Coordinates of C-alpha atoms and ligand atoms in Angstrom, one line a residue:
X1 CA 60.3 129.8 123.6
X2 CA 56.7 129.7 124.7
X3 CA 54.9 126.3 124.7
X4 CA 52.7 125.4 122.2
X5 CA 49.6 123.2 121.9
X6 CA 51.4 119.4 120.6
X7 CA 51.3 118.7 117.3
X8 CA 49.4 122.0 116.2
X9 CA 50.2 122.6 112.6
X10 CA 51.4 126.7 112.4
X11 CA 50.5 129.4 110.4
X12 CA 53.4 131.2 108.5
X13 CA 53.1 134.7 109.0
X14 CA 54.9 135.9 105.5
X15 CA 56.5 139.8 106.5
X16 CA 57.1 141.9 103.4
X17 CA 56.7 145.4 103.8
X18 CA 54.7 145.6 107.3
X19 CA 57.8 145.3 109.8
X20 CA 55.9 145.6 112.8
X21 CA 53.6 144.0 115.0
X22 CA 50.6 146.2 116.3
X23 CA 47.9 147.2 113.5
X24 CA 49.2 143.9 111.2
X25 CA 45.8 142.2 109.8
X26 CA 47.7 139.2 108.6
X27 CA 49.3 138.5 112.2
X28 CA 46.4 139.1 114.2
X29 CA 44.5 136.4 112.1
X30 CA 47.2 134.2 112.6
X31 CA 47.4 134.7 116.6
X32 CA 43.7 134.7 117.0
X33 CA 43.4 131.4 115.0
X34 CA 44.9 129.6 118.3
X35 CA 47.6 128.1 115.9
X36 CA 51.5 128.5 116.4
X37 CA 52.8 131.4 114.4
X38 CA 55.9 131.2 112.4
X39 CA 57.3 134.9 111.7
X40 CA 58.8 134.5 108.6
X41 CA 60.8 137.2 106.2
X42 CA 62.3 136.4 103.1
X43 CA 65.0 138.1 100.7
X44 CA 64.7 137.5 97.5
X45 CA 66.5 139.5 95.3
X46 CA 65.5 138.3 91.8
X47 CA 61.6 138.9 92.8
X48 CA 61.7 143.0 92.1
X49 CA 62.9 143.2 88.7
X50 CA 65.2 146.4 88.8
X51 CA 63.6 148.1 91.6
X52 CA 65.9 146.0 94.2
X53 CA 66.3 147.5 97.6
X54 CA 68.9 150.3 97.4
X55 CA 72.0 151.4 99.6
X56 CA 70.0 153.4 102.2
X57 CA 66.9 151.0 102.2
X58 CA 69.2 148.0 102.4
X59 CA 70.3 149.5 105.7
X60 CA 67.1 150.3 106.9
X61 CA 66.0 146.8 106.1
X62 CA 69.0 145.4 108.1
X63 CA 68.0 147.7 110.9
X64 CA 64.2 147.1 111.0
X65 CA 64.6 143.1 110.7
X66 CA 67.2 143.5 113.6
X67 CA 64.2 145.6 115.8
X68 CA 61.3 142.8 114.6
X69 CA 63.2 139.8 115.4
X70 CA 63.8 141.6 119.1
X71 CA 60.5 142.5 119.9
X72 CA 59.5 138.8 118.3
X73 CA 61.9 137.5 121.0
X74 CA 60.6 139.2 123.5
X75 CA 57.3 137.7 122.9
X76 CA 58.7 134.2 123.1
X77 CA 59.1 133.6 119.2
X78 CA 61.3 133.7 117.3
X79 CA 61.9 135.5 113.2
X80 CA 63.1 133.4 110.5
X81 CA 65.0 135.0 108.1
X82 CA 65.4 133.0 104.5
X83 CA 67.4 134.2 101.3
X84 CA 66.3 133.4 97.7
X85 CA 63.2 132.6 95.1
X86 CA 60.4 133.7 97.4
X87 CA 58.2 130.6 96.0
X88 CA 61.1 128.0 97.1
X89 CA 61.7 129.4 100.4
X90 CA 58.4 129.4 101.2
X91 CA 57.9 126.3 100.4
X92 CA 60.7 125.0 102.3
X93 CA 59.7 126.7 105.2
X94 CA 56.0 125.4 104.7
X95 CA 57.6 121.4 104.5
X96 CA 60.3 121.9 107.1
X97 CA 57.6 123.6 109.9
X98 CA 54.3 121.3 108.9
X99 CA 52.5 124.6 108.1
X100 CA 48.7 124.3 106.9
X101 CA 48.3 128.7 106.4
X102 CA 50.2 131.4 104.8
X103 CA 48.9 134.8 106.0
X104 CA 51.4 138.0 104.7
X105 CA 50.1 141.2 103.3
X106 CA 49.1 142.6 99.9
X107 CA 51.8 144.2 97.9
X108 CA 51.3 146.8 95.2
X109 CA 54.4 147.0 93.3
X110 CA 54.0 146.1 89.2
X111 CA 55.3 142.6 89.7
X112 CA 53.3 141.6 93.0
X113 CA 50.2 140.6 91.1
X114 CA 51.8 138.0 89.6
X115 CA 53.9 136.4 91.7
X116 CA 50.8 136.7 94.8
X117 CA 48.8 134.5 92.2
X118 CA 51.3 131.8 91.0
X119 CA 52.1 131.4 95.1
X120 CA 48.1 131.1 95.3
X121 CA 48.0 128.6 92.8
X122 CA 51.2 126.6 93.7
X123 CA 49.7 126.2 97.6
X124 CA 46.4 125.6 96.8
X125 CA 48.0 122.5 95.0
X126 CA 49.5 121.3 98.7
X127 CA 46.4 122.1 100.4
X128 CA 47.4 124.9 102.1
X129 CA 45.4 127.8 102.8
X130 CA 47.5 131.2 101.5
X131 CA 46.0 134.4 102.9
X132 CA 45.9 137.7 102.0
X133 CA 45.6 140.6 104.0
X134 CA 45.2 144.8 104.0
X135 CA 47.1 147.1 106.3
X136 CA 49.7 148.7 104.3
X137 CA 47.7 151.4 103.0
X138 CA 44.5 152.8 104.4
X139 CA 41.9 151.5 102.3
X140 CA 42.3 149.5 99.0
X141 CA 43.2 151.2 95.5
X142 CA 40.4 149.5 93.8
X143 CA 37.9 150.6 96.9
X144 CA 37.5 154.4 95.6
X145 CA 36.8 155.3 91.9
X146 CA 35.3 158.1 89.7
X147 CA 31.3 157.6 89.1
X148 CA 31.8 156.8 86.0
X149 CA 33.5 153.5 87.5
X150 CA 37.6 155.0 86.2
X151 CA 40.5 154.9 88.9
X152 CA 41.1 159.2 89.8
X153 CA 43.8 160.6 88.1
X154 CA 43.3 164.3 89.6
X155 CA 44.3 164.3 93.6
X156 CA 41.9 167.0 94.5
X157 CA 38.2 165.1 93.7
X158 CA 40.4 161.9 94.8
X159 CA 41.1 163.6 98.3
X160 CA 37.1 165.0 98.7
X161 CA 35.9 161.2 98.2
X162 CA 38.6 160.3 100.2
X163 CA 37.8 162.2 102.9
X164 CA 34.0 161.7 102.6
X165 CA 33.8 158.3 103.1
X166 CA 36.7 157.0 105.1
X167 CA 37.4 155.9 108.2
X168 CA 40.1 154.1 110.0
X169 CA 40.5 150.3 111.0
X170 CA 40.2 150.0 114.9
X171 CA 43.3 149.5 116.5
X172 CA 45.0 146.4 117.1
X173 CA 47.5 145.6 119.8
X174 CA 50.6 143.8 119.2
X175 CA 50.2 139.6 120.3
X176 CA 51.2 139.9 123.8
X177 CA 52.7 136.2 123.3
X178 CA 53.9 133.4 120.4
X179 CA 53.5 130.4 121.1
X180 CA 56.4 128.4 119.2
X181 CA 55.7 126.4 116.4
X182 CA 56.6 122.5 117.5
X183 CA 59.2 122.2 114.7
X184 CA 62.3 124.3 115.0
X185 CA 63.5 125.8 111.2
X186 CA 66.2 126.9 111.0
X187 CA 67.3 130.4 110.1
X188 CA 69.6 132.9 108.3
X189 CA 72.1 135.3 110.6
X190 CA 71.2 139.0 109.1
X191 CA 74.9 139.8 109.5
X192 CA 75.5 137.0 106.3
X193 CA 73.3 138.8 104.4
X194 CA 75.6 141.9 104.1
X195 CA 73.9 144.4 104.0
X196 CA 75.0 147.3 105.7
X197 CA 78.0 149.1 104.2
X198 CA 81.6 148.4 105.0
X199 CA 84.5 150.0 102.5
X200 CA 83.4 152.7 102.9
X201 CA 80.8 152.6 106.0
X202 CA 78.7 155.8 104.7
X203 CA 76.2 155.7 107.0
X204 CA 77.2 157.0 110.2
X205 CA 74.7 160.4 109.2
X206 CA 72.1 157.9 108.5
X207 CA 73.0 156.1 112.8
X208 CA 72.8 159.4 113.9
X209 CA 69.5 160.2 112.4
X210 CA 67.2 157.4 112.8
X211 CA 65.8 154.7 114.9
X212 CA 64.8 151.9 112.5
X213 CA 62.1 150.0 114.2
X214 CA 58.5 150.0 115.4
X215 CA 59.4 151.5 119.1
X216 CA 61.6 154.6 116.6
X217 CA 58.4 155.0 114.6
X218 CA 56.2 155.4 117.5
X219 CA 57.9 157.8 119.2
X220 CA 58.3 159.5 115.7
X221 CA 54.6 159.3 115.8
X222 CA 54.0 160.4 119.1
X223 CA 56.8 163.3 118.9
X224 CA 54.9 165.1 115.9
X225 CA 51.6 165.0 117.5
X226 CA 52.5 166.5 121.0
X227 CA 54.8 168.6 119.0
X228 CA 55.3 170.1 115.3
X229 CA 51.5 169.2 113.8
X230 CA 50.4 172.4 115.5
X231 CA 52.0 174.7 112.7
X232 CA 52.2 171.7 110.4
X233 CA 50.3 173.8 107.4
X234 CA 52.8 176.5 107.4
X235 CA 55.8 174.4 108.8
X236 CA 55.9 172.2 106.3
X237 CA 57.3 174.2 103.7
X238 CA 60.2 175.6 105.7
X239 CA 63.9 174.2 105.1
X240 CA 65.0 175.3 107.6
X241 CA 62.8 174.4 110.3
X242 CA 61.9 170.5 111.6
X243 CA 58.3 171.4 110.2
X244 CA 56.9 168.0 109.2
X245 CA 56.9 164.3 110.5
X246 CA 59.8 162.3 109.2
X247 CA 57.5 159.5 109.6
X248 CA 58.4 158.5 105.7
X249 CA 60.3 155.7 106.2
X250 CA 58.6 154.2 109.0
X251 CA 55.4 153.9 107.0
X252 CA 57.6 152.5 103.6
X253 CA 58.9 149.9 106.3
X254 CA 55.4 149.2 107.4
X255 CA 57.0 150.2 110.9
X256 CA 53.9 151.8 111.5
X257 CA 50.4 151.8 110.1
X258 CA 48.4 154.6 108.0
X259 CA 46.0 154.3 109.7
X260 CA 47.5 154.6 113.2
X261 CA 48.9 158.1 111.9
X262 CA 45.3 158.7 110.6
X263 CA 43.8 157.8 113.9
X264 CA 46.3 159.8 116.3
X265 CA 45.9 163.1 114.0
X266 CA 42.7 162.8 114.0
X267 CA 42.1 162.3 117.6
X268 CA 44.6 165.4 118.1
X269 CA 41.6 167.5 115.2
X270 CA 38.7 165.8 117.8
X271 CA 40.5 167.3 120.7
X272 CA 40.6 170.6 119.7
X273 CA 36.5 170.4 118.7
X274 CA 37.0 172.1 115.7
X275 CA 38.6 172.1 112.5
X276 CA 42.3 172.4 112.2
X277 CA 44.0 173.2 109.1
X278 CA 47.4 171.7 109.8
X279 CA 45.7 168.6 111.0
X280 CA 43.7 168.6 107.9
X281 CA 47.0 169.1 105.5
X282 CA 48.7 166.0 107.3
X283 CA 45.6 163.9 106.8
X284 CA 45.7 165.2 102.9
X285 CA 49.3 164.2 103.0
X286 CA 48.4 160.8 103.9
X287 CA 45.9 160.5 101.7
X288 CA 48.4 161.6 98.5
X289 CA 50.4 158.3 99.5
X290 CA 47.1 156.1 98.9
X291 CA 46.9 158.5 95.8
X292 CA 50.4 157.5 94.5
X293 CA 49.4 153.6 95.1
X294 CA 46.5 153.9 93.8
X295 CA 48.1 155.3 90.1
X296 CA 51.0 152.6 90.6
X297 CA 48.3 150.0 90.9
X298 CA 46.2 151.2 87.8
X299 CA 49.1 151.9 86.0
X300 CA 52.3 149.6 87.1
X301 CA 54.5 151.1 84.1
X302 CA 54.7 154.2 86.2
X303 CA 57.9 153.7 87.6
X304 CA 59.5 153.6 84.2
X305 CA 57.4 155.4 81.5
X306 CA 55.7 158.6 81.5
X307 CA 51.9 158.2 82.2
X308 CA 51.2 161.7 79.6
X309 CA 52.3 159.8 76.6
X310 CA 53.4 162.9 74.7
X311 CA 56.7 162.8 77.0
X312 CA 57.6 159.6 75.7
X313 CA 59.3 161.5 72.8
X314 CA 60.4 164.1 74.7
X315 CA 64.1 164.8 74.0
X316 CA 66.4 165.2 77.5
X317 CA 70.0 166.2 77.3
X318 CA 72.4 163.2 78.1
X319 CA 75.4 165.2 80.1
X320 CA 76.3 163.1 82.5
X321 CA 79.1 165.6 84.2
X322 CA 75.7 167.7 85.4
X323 CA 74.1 164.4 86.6
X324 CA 77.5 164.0 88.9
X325 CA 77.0 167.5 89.6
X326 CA 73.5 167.6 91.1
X327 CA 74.2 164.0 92.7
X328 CA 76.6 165.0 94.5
X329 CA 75.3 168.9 95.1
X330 CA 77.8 170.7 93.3
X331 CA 75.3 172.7 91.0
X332 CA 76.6 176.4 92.1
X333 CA 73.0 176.8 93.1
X334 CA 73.4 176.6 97.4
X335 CA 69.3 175.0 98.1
X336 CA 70.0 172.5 95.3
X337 CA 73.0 171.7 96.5
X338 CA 71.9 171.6 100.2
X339 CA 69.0 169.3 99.4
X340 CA 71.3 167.3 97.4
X341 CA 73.9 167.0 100.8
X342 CA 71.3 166.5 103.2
X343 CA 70.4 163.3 101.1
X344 CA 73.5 161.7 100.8
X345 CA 74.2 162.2 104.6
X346 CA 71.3 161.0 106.2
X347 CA 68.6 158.9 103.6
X348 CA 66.1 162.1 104.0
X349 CA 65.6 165.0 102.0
X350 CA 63.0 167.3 102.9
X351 CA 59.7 167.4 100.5
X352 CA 60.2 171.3 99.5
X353 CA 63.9 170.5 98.4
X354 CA 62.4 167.3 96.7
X355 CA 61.0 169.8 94.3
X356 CA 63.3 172.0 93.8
X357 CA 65.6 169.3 93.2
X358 CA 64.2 167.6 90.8
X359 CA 62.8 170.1 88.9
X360 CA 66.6 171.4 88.6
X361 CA 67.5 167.9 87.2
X362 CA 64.6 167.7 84.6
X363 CA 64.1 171.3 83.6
X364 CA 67.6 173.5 84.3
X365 CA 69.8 169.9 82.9
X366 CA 67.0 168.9 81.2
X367 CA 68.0 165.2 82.4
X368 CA 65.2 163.0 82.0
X369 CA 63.1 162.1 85.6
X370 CA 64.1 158.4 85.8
X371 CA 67.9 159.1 86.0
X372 CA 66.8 161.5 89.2
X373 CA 64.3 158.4 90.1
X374 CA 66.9 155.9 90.1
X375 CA 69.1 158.2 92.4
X376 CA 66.3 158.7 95.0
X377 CA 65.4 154.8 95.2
X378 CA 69.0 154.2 96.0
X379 CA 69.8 157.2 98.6
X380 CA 66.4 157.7 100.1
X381 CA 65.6 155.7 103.4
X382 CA 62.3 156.1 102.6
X383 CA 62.4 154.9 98.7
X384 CA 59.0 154.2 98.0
X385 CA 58.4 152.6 94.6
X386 CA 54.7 154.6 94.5
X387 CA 55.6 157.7 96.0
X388 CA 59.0 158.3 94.4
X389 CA 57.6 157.2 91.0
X390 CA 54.5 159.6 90.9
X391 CA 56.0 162.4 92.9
X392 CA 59.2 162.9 90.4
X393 CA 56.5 162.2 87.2
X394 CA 54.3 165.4 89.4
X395 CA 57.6 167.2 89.2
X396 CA 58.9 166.9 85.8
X397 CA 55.3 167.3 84.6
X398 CA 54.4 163.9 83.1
X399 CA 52.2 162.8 85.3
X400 CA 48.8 162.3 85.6
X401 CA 48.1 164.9 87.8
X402 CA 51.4 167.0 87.2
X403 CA 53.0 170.4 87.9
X404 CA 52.7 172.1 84.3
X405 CA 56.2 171.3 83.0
X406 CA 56.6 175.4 81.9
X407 CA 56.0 175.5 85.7
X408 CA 59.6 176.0 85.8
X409 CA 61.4 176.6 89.8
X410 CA 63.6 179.9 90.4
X411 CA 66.0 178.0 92.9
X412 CA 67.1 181.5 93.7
X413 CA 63.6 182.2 94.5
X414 CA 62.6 179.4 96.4
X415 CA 65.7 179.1 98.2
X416 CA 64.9 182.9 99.6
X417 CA 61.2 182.1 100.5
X418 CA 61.5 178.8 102.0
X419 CA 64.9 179.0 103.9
X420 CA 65.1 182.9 104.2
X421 CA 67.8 183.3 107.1
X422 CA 69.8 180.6 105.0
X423 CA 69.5 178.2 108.0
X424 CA 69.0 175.0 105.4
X425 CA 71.8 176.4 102.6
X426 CA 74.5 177.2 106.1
X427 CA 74.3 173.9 107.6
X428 CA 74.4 171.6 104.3
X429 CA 76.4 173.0 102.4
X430 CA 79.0 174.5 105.3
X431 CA 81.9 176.2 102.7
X432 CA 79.4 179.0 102.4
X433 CA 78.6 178.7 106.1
X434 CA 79.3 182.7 106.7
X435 CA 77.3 184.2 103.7
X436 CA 74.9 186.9 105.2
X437 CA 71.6 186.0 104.1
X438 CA 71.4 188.4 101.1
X439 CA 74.1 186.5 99.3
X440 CA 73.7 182.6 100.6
X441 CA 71.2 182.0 97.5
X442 CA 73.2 183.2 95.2
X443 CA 77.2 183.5 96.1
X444 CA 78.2 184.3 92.6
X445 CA 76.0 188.0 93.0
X446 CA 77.9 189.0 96.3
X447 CA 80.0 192.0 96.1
X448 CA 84.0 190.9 96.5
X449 CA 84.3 192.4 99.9
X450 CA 81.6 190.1 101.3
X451 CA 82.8 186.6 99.3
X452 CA 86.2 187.9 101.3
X453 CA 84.6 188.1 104.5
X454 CA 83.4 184.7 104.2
X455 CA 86.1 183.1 102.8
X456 CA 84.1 182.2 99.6
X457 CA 85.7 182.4 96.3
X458 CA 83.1 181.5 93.8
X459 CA 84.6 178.7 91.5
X460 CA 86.9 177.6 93.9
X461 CA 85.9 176.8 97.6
X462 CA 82.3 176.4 95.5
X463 CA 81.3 176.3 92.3
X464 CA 79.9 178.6 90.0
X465 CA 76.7 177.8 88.6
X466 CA 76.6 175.2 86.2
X467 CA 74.2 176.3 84.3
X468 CA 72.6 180.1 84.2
X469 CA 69.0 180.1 85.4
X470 CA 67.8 182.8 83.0
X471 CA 68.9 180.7 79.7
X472 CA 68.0 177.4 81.5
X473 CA 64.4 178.2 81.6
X474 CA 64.6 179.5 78.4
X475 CA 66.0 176.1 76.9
X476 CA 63.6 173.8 78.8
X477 CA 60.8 175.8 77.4
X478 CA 62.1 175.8 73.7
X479 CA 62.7 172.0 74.5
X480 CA 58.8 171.4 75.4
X481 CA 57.1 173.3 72.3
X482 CA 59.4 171.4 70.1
X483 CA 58.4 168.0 72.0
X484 CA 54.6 169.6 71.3
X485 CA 55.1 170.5 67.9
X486 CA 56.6 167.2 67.1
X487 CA 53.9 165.5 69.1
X488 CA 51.8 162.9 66.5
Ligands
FAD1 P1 55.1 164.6 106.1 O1 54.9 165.9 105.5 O2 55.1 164.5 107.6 O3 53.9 163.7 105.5 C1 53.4 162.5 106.2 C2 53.4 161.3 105.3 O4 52.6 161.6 104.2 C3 54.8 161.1 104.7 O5 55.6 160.3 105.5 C4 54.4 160.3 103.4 O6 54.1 158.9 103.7 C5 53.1 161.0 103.0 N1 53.4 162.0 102.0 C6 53.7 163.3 102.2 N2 53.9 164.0 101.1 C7 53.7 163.0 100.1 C8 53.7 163.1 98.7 N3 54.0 164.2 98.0 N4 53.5 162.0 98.0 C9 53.2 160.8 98.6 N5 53.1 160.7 99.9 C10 53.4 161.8 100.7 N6 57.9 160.0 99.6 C11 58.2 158.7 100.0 O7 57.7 158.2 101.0 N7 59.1 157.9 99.3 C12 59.7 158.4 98.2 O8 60.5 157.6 97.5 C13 59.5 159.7 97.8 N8 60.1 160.3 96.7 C14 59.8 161.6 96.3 C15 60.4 162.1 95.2 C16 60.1 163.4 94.8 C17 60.8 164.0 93.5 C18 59.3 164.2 95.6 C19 59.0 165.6 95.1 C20 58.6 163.7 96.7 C21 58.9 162.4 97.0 N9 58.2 161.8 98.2 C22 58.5 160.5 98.5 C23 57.2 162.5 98.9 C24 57.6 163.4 100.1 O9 58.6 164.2 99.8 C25 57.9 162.6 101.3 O10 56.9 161.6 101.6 C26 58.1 163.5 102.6 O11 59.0 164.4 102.3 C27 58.4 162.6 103.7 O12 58.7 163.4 104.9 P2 57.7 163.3 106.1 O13 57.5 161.9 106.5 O14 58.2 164.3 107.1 O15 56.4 163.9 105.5

């Protein structure tokens, strides 16, 4: 450990969702105050109401706190890790180091208000100074409203003021050093905390996909700039290619900044000296994750009730053999399925199949968006309270700014424009793996010679649809005049 000044009271540096070390406001402060800094994460499960971490975040946690505490090391410091009621742990860590300051970061999520203001309250009664700092998102919810004053509801006007007035934070290197706080604390072993998965271990898919970590989200970063932002606008879209940045988890992590993305895409559009519309679409993507906070923050029951309160009557079917089904992509329809596989195998699903997916769940099974919600938060790597809450409200069409709920996906359709050679369908969902393109959309339509061909027999080695597409539609639109008609 580096030396540090005698008797210097530290700073606790409180890490919550920013796991990294460049581009962190509440560090920065910390190190340039000249104090010892005392890296400090804690677990507290009780603090998130329902929304606790879920299988796949709890290993990307695990992962990411294992990368932090290495690069902390490296520095010369070193990263406690503390289990339990956030306000008792911090405390504790506040008498057992000497602290005089708290910085961490803001968080957004419904129940961070509170708990942010009785921690204020509660060390503002032991004289010390608790912090609060920015970073997580690019700009603050409450910083960009309508004219007349109102939080935006609509994305597009919210993007054109967005993009209007904004501009990134500088950048702002890593602390080349910590000096050690004089006290030694002591600290939690991740391993006791259990949680990665043992009986069964199911994430070997999840190992072989991602680097957890600031150094993995940099050269994420880095990749997609050199690389795959050139087609971005028309990439995107396409199952079957590696069209967009995977940077998801990295930025619900805080493994990486916002604005750092912000800043390298938009050094990549000042390059080029002219505009760029896939450079332009990413930035717009960026900007629908401060969109998503920015509804979560004005309106925390989001993540449980419908924000178009004429879906709160809304009757949804309560089959639960479909909700096995689509969990574990066995829906007879090949892009839901594959969407549904690729999630289960490595934490990711890819944004077009999001869609399609979900709108399968809440319009073909007419099962209601929270139970596909819930399944997301605990699969995804990059479960975002914000983003998953206001992206599957978009789909199923009570959200604020939502896809019409008649708006009503042909996964035939979609799976023939978006994954046309069947590239997506072929390596997810391999028992159809020899399905000519014509037919990997829709096995059950092949002539016999061809399902023979491939080995496929339709009910068998994969199901048959579970539901048809033609009277599914039909039912989820009967289902929403009657939810109109009966509307007060
Ligand atoms: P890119 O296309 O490279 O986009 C760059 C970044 O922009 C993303 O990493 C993400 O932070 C942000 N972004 C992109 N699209 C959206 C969007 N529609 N809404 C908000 N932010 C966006 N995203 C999550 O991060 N966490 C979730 O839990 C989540 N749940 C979703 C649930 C449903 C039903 C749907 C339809 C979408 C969900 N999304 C969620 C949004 C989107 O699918 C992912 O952010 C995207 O697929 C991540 O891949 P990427 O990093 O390669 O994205």
């Amino acid at each position: 450990m580096a030396k540090s000044a005698a008797g210097a009271s530290p700073v606790i540096v409180w890490f919550r969702s920013e796991l990294r070390l460049e581009d962190h406001p509440a560090l920065s402060a910390a190190v340039k105050s000249g104090a010892p800094v005392l890296p400090l994460y804690i677990l507290d499960d009780a603090a998130a109401d329902r929304w606790k971490p879920g299988g796949a975040s709890r290993w990307w946690l695990a992962k990411s706190l294992d990368a932090l505490g290495r690069d902390i090391a490296k520095r010369g410091g070193r990263l406690i890790l503390r289990r339990g009621d956030t306000a008792r742990e911090l405390t504790r860590a506040v008498e057992e180091s000497g602290a005089t300051a708290i910085h961490f970061t803001r968080g957004y999520e419904p129940w961070s208000g509170a708990l942010e203001s009785g921690l204020h309250t509660l060390f503002s009664g032991m004289d010390v100074a608790f912090k609060r700092f920015g970073g997580r998102l690019l700009q603050e919810p409450e910083d960009l409203r309508t004219a007349s004053g109102n939080p935006y509801q609509v994305f597009t006007p919210f993007w054109r003021a967005f993009r209007r007035d904004f501009s990134p934070s500088r950048p702002v290197a890593a602390p080349e050093r910590f000096s050690a706080p004089p006290r030694e604390i002591a600290s939690d072993e991740i391993s006791h905390w259990k949680l990665l998965p043992v009986k069964p271990d199911w994430s070997g898919g999840l190992t072989a996909a991602w680097e957890p970590g600031e150094d993995g989200a940099r050269v994420r970063l880095e990749t997609f700039i050199a690389g795959t932002l050139s087609s971005y606008a028309t990439g995107r879209d396409r199952l079957d290619q590696f069209g967009t940045s995977h940077l998801s988890p990295h930025l619900a992590f805080g493994e990486i900044s916002p604005a750092a993305c912000w800043r390298a895409a938009s050094a990549a559009l000042n390059d080029k000296g002219s505009s760029d519309q896939s450079i332009e679409t990413f930035l717009k993507e960026l900007a629908w994750r401060e969109f998503c906070y920015s509804l979560l923050i004005h309106f925390p029951k989001m993540p449980d009730e419908p924000l178009r309160e004429e879906f709160a009557a809304f009757k949804w079917a309560t089959v639960s053999t479909d909700l096995t089904a689509w969990q574990r992509g066995m829906t007879g329809y090949p892009i839901v399925d594959a969407g549904m596989r690729e999630l289960w195998a490595t934490g990711y699903m890819h944004n077009r199949a999001r869609m399609i997916t979900a709108s399968f769940l809440t319009k073909h099974l007419q099962l209601s968006w929270t139970l596909g919600e819930a399944w997301f938060w605990d699969t995804l790597v990059d479960a975002d309270l914000a983003n998953n809450a206001a992206n599957w409200q978009w789909v199923a069409g009570c959200g604020a700014d939502a896809a019409p709920y008649f708006r009503i996906f042909n996964p035939i359709l979609q799976g023939e424009k978006f994954d046309p050679d069947g590239d997506y369908v072929r390596r997810w969902v391999p028992e159809l793996e020899r399905l000519p393109a014509n037919a990997v959309h829709s096995p059950w339509t092949a002539d016999a010679a061809t399902l023979k061909r491939a080995g496929v027999v339709v009910g068998k080695t994969y199901p048959s649809p579970i539901v048809d597409h033609k009277a599914a539609r039909a039912r989820a639109l009967a289902a929403y005049e009657s939810s109109k008609a009966a509307k007060p």
